[in-house]
Coordinates of C-alpha atoms in Angstrom, one line a residue:
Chain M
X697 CA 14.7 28.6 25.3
X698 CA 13.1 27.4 22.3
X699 CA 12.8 28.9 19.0
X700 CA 10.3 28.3 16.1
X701 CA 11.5 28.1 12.4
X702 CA 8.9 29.0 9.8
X703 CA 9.3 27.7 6.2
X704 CA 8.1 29.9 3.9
X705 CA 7.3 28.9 -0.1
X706 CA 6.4 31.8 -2.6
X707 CA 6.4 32.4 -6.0
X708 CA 10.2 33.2 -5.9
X709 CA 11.9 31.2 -3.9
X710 CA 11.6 30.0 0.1
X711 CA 12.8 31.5 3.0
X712 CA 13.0 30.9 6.5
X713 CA 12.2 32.9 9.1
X714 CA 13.2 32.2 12.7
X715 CA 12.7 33.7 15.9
X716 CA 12.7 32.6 19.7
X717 CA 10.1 32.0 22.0
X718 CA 9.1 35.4 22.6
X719 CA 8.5 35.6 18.6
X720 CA 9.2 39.2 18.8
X721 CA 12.2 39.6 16.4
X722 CA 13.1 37.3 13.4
X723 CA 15.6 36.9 11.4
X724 CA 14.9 36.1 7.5
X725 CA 17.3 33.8 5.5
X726 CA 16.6 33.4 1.9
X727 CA 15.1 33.3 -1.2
X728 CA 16.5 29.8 -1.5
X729 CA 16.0 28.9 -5.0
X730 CA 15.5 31.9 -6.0
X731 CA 13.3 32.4 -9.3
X732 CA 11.6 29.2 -9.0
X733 CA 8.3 28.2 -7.5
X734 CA 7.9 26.6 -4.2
X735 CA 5.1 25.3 -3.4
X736 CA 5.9 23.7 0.0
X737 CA 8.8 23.5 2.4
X738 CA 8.1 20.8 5.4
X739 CA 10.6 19.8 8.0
X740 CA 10.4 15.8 9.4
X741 CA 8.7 15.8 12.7
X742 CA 11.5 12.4 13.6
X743 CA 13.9 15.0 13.0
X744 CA 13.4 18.8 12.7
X745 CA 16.7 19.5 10.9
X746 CA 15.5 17.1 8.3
X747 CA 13.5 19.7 5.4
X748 CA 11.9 18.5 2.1
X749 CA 10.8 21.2 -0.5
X750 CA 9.3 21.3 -3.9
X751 CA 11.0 23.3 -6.1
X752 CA 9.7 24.0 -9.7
X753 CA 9.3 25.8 -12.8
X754 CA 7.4 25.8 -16.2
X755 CA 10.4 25.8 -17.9
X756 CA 12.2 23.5 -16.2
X757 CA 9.7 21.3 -14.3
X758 CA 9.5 19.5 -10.6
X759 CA 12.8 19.4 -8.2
X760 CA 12.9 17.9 -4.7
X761 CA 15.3 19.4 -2.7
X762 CA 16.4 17.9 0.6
X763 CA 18.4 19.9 3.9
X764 CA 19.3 18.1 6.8
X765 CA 21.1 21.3 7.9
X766 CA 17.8 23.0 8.9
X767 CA 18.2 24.8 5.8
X768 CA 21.7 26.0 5.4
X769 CA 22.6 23.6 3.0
X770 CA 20.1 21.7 0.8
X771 CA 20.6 19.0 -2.3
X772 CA 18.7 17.7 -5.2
X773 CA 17.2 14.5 -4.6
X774 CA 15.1 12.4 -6.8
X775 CA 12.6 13.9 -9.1
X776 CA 11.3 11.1 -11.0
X777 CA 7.3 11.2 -10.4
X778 CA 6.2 8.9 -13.2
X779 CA 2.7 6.7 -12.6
X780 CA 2.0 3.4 -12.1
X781 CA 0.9 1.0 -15.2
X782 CA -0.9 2.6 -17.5
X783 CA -2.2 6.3 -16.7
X784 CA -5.4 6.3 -17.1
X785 CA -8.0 9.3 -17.6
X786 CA -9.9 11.5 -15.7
X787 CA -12.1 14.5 -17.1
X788 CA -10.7 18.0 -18.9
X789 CA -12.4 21.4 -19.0
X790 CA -14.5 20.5 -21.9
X791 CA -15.6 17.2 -20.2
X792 CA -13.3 15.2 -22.0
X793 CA -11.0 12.3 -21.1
X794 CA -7.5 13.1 -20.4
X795 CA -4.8 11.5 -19.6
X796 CA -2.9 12.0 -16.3
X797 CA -0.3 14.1 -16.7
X798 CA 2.8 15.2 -13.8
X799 CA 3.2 18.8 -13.4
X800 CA 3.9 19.3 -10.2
X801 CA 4.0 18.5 -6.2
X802 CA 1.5 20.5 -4.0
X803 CA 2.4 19.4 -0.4
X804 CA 5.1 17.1 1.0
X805 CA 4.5 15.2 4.1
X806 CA 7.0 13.9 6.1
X807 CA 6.5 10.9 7.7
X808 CA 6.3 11.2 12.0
X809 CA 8.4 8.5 12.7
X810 CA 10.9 8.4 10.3
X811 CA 12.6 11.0 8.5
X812 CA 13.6 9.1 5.4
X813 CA 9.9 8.6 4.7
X814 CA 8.0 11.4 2.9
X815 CA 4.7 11.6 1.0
X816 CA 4.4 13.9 -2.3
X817 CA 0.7 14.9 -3.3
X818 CA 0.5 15.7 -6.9
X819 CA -0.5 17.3 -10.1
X820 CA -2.7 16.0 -11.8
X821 CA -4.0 14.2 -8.6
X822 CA -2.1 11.2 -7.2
X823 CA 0.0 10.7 -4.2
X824 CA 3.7 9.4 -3.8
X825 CA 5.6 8.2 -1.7
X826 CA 9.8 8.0 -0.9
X827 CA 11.1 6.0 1.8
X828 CA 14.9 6.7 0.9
X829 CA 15.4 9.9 1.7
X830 CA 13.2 12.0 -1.4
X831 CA 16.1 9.7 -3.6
X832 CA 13.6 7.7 -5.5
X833 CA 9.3 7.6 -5.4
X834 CA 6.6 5.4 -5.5
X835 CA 3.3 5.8 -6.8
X836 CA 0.4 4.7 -4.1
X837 CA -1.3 3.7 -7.4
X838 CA -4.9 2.8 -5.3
X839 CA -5.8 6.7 -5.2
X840 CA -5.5 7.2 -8.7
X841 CA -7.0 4.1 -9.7
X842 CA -10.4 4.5 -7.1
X843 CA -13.6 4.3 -9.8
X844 CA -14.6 7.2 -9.7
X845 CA -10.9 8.8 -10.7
X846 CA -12.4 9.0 -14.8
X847 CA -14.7 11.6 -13.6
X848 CA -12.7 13.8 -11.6
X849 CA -12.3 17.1 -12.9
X850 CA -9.4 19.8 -12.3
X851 CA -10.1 22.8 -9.7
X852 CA -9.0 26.1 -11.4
X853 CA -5.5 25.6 -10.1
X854 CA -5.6 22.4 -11.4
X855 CA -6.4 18.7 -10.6
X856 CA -4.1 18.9 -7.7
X857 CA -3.3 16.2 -4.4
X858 CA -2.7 19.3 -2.1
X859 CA -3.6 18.0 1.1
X860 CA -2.1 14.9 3.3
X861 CA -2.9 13.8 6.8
X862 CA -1.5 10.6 8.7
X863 CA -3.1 9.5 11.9
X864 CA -1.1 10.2 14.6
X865 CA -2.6 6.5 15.9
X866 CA -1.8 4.4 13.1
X867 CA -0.1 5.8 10.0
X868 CA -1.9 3.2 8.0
X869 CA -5.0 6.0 8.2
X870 CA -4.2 8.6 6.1
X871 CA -6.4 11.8 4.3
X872 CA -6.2 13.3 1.4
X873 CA -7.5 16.0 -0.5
X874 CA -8.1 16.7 -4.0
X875 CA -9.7 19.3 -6.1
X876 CA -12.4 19.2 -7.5
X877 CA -13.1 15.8 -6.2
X878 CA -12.7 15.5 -2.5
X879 CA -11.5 13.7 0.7
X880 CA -10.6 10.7 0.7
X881 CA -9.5 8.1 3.4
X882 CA -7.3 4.7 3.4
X883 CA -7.2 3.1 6.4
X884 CA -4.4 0.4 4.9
X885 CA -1.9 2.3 4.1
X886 CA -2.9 3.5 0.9
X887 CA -3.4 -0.1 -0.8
X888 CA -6.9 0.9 -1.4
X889 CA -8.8 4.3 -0.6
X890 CA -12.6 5.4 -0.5
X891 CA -14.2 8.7 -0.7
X892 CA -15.7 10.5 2.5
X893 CA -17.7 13.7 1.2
X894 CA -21.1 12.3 2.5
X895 CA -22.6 15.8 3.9
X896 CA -20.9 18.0 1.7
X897 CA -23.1 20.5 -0.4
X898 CA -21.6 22.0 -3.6
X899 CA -24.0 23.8 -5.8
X900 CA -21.0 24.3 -8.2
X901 CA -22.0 20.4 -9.8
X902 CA -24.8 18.3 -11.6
X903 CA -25.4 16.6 -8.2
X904 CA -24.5 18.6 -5.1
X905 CA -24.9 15.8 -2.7
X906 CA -22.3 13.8 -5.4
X907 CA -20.0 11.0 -3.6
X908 CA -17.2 12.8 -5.7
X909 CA -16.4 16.4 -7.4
X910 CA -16.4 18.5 -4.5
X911 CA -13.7 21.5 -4.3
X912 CA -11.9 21.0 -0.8
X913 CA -9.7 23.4 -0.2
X914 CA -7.9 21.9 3.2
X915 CA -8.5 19.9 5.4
X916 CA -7.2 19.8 9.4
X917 CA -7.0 17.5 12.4
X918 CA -5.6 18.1 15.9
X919 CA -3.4 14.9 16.8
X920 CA -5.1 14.3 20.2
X921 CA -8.1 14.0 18.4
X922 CA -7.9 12.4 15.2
X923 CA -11.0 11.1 14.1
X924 CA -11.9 14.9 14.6
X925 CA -11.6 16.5 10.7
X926 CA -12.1 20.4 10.1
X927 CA -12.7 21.5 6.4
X928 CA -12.0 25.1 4.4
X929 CA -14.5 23.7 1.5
X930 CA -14.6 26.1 -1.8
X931 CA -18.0 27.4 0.2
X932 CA -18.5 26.5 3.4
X933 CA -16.6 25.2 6.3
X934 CA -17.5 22.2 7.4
X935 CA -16.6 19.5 10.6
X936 CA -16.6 15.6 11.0
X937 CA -16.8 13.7 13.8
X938 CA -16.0 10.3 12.9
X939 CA -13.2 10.4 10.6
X940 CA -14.6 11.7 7.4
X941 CA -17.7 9.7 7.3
X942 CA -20.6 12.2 7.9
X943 CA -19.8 16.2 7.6
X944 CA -21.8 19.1 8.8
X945 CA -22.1 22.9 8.3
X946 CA -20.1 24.8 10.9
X947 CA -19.7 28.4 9.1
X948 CA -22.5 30.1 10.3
X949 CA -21.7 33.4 11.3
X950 CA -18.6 34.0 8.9
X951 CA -19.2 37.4 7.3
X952 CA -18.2 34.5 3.8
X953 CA -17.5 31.0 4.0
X954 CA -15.7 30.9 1.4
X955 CA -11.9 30.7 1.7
X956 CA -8.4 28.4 1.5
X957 CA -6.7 28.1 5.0
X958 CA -7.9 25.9 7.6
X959 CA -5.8 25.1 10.7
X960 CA -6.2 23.8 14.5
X961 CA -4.8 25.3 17.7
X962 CA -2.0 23.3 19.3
X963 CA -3.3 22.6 22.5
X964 CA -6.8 23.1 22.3
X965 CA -8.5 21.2 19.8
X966 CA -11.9 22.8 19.6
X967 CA -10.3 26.2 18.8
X968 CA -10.3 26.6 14.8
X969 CA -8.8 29.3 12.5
X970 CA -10.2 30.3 8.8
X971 CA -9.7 33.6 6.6
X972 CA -13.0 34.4 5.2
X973 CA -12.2 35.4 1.5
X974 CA -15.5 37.3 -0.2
X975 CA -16.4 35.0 -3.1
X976 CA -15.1 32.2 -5.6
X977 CA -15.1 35.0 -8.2
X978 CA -13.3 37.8 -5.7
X979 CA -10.4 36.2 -3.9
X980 CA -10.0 39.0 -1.0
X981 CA -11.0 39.7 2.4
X982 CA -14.6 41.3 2.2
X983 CA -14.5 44.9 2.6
X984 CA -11.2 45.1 2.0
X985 CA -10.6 44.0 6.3
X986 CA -7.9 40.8 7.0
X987 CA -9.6 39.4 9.3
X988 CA -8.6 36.0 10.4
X989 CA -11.6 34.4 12.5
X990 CA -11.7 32.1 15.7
X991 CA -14.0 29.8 17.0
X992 CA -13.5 28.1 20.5
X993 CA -15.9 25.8 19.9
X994 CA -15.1 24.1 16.8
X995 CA -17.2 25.6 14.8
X996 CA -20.3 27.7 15.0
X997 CA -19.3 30.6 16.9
X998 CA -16.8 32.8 15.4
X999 CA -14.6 36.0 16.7
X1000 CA -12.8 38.4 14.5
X1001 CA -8.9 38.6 14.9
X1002 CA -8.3 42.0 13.8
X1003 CA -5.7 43.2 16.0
X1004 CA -2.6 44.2 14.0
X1005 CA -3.9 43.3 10.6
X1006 CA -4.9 45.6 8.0
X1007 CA -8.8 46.9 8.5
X1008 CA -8.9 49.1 5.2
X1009 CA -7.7 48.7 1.2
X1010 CA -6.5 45.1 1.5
X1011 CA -7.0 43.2 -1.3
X1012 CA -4.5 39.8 -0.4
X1013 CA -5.6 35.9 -0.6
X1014 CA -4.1 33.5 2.0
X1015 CA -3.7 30.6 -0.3
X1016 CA -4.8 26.4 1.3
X1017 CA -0.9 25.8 2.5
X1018 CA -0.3 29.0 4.0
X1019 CA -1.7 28.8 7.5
X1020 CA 0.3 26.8 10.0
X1021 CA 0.7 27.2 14.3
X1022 CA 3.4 26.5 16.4
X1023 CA 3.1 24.2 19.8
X1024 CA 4.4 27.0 22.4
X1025 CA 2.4 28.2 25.0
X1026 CA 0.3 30.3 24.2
X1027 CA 0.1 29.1 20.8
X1028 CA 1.7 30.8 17.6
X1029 CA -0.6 31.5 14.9
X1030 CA 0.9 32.3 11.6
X1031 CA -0.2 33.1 7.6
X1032 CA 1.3 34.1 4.7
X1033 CA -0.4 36.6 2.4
X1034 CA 0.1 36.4 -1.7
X1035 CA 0.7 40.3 -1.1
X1036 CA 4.6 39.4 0.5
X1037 CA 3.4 39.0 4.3
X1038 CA 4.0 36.7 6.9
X1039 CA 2.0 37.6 10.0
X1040 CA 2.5 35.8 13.3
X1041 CA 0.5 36.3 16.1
X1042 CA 2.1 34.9 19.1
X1043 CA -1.0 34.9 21.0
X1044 CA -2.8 32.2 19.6
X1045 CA -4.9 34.9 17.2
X1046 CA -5.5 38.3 19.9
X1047 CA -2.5 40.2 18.4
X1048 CA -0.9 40.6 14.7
X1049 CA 2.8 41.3 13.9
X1050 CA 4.2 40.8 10.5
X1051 CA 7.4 39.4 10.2
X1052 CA 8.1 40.6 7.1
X1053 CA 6.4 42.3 4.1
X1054 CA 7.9 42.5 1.2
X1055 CA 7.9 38.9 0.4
X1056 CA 6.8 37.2 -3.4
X1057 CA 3.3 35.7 -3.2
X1058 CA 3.3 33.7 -0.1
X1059 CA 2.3 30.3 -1.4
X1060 CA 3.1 27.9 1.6
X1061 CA 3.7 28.5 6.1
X1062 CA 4.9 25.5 7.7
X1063 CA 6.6 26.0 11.5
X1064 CA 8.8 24.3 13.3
X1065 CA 8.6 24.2 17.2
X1066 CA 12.1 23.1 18.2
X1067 CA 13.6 22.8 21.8
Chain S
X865 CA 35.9 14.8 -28.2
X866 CA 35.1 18.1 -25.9
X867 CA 31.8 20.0 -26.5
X868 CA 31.2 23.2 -24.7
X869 CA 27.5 23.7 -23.4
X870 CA 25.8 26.8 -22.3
X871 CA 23.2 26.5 -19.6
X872 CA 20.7 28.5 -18.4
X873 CA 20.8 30.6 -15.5
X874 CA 18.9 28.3 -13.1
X875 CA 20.3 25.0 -14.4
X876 CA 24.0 26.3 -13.8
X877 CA 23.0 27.3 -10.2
X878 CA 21.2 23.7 -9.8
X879 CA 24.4 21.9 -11.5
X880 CA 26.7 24.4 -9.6
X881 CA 28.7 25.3 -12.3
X882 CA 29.9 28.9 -13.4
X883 CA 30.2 29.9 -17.0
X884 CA 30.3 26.9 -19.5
X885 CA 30.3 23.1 -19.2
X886 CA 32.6 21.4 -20.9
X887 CA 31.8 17.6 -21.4
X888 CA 33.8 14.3 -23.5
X889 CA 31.8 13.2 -25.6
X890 CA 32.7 9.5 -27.5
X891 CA 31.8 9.7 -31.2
X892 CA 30.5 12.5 -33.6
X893 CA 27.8 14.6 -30.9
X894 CA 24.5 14.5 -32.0
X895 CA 22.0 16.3 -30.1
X896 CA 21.1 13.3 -27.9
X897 CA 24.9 12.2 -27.2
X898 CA 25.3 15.7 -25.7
X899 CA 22.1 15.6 -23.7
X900 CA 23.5 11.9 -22.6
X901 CA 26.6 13.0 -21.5
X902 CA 25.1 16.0 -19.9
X903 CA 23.0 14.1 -17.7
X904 CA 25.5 11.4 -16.6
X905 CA 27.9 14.4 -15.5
X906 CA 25.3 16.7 -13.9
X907 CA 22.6 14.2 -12.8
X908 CA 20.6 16.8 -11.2
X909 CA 19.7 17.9 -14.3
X910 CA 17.6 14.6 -15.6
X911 CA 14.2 15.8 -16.1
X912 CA 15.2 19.6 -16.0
X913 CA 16.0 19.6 -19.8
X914 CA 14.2 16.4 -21.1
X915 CA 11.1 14.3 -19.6
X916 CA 12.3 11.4 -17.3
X917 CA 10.2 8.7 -19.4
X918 CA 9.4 10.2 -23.1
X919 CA 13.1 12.3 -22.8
X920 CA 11.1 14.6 -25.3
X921 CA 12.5 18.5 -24.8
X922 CA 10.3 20.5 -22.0
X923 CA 8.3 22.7 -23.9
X924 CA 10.3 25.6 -22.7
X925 CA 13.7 24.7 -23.2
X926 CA 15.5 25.6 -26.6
X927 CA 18.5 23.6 -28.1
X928 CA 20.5 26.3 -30.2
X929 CA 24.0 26.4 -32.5
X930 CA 25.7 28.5 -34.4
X931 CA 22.5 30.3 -34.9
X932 CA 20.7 27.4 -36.2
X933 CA 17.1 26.6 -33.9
X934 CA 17.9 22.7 -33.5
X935 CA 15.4 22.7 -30.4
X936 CA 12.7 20.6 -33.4
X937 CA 14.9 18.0 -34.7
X938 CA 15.5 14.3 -33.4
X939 CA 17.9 13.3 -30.8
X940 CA 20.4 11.5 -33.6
X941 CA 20.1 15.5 -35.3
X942 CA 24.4 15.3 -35.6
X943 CA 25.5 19.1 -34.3
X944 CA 27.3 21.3 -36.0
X945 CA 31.2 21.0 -37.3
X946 CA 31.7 24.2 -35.0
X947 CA 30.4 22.6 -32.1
X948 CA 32.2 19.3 -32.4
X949 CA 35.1 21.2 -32.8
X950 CA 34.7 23.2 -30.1
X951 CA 34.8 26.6 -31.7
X952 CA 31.1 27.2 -30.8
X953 CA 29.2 26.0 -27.9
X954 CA 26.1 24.1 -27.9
X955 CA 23.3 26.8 -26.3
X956 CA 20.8 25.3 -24.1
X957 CA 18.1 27.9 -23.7
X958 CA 14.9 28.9 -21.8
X959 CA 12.6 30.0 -23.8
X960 CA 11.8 33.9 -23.9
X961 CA 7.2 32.9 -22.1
X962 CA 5.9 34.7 -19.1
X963 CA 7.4 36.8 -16.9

């Protein structure tokens, strides 16, 4: 029977959480690391016992660890981010220069052919890239390097890489994701990069129609349809059509469309998930309902998942990395709260259960099908 | 000549090492040697302690002795006759920020 595995990062440490099929009863492992910060945990999809995780603290900074246990057992592996040539600047705060800096790594991305290959989105914005294992990385220097990097300005959480997607079709085509300054898209493997925000509307800058400077918050694609793109934007939730180029407004009907998470059902690639939050300035669920919403249609028309979630005095965020869904049938749905709570719903949205509750701050959900 | 180091909490869980690290050190230590022959024992450590590329101090880590704060003074700072000698340890130290 198969099981799923879900890889949980919070503020304290990761843990992992797996069930069977039925995903009725769990059993929780963990905190690995305990004390630190991790910001993502992402198994290889060329070989699920293969993990990555990013492991780190202000004190003492960025750690890749590496399993190929499933997570019994991990090691340190290489956490030497340093970038190409000369860093250059983009903009501070204040609007001044400043030079790029490392703090940290958002989101790992495992490559989904071969397990020794992994990509590492950064803070302050750039994206890496390991092909031995997480031993040693590589600056894809063309990101950072794009003319329009001196402007780009930090997000509140920082000028972080948090997003990556790789074309199921031709891993030259990748996406990534930056606040405040957009998506972006290579379609040669990361030699050289352009910006695809055309359609976006932020009234938070100078120019809302700008090329560059927009606050995406995630960004999601379905692998049998890749050109398709589905966007949690810091308002609005918007959908492409043809691989980034144009966007359009698909968040009518959201009681706020606003919000982090943004994920695609497993088998049917017109059915979306978001968790309306009520404002930039008020990071919970409007009237204080966790409502997770549902469109069939890929936009447009939206349901309310309330069954099994809180509907009174919830004040939780689900953060941009902390949606993910399983590939059973019928399709597992699961979030992670920065109130301690994984939720599953093993019915692609109708019905709620937490796993567990008590967890730190949820930071990251990643899930594992495996046979 | 053997210098004792004390580690943080999380660093001797990442180096998985109980208690103090003891480490051969060629030469009178200096703060630098020590971190040197720190790192080439416990590699998992590079860039826990010190930055990979400027191997200036992390702004949260403090370098203590014999209750002298050496975590401001260059990497050829020599340590003190009680740490080269083994009688005290060398005290590597998060700092007491946040929560």
């Amino acid at each position: 029977m198969s099981q799923v595995r879900v890889l949980v990062g919070t503020r304290k440490g990761a843990f992992i959480l797996t069930s069977d099929g039925t995903r009725e009863r769990w059993e929780v492992s963990g905190p690995h690391f305990g004390g630190w910060e991790l910001y993502h945990v992402k198994g290889s999809p060329a070989d699920p016992n293969r993990l990555y995780a990013s492991q780190s603290s202000g004190w003492f900074g960025q750690l890749i660890q590496r399993s190929n246990d499933g997570g019994k057992t991990w090691e340190p592996v290489g956490n030497k981010f340093v970038y190409s040539g000369v860093p250059g600047t983009h903009q501070w705060y204040d609007g001044t220069p400043r030079p790029w800096e490392f703090t940290r790594i958002w989101h790992l991305e495992p490559s989904p052919s071969d397990p020794d290959t992994v990509y590492a989105g950064a803070q302050d914005a750039a994206l890496f890239r390991s092909t031995d294992g997480g031993q040693t990385w590589q600056e894809l220097p063309g990101l950072r390097t794009h003319a329009s990097a001196p402007s780009w300005q930090p997000g509140a959480g920082g000028l972080c890489l948090h997003t990556i997607l790789i074309d199921p079709r031709d891993a030259r085509r990748m996406f990534i994701a930056i606040s405040a300054a957009g998506v972006f898209r290579t379609d040669d493997g990361g030699t050289s990069w352009r910006p695809i925000n055309r359609g976006l509307h932020s009234e938070g800058i100078p120019d809302p129609d700008a090329e560059v400077g927009h606050c995406v918050h995630r960004i999601a694609m379905h692998r049998s349809r890749p050109d398709v793109l589905f966007m949690q934007k810091h308002w609005d939730v918007m959908r492409s059509d043809d691989a980034g180029d144009t966007w359009r407004d698909v968040g009518a009907g959201l009681p706020s469309d606003f919000g982090f998470p943004i994920d695609v059902h497993a088998h049917e690639p017109e059915t979306i998930y978001v968790v309306p939050i009520k404002s930039d300035t008020e990071h919970y669920p409007p009237d204080g309902r966790l409502r997770v919403y549902r469109s069939r249609r890929g936009g447009q028309e939206w349901e309310a998942l309330t069954n099994g979630l809180p509907q009174r005095d919830c004040y939780v965020n689900v953060l941009r990395d902390a949606m993910a869904v399983d590939s059973l049938d019928p399709c597992g749905v699961y979030f992670g709260t920065t109130g301690g709570q994984v939720y599953v719903s093993p019915s692609a949205g109708d019905r709620w259960l937490p796993i567990v509750r008590d967890l730190p701050s949820v930071v990251s959900v990643e899930v594992q099908t495996l046979p | 000549m053997i210098i004792r180091v004390v580690l943080p909490a999380h660093l001797r869980t990442l180096a998985r090492v109980v208690g103090e690290v003891t480490l051969d050190v060629d030469g009178p230590p200096t703060l630098g040697s020590v971190l040197d022959a720190l790192e080439a024992a416990y590699p998992m450590l590079r860039g826990t302690i010190r930055d990979h590329v400027t191997r200036r101090r992390r702004a949260f880590v403090r370098f203590f002795a014999c209750e002298q704060d050496l975590s401001h003074e260059p990497p050829d700072t020599p340590l003190p006759g009680a740490v080269s000698d083994g009688t005290e340890p060398f005290l590597i130290v998060g700092a007491m920020a946040g929560g």
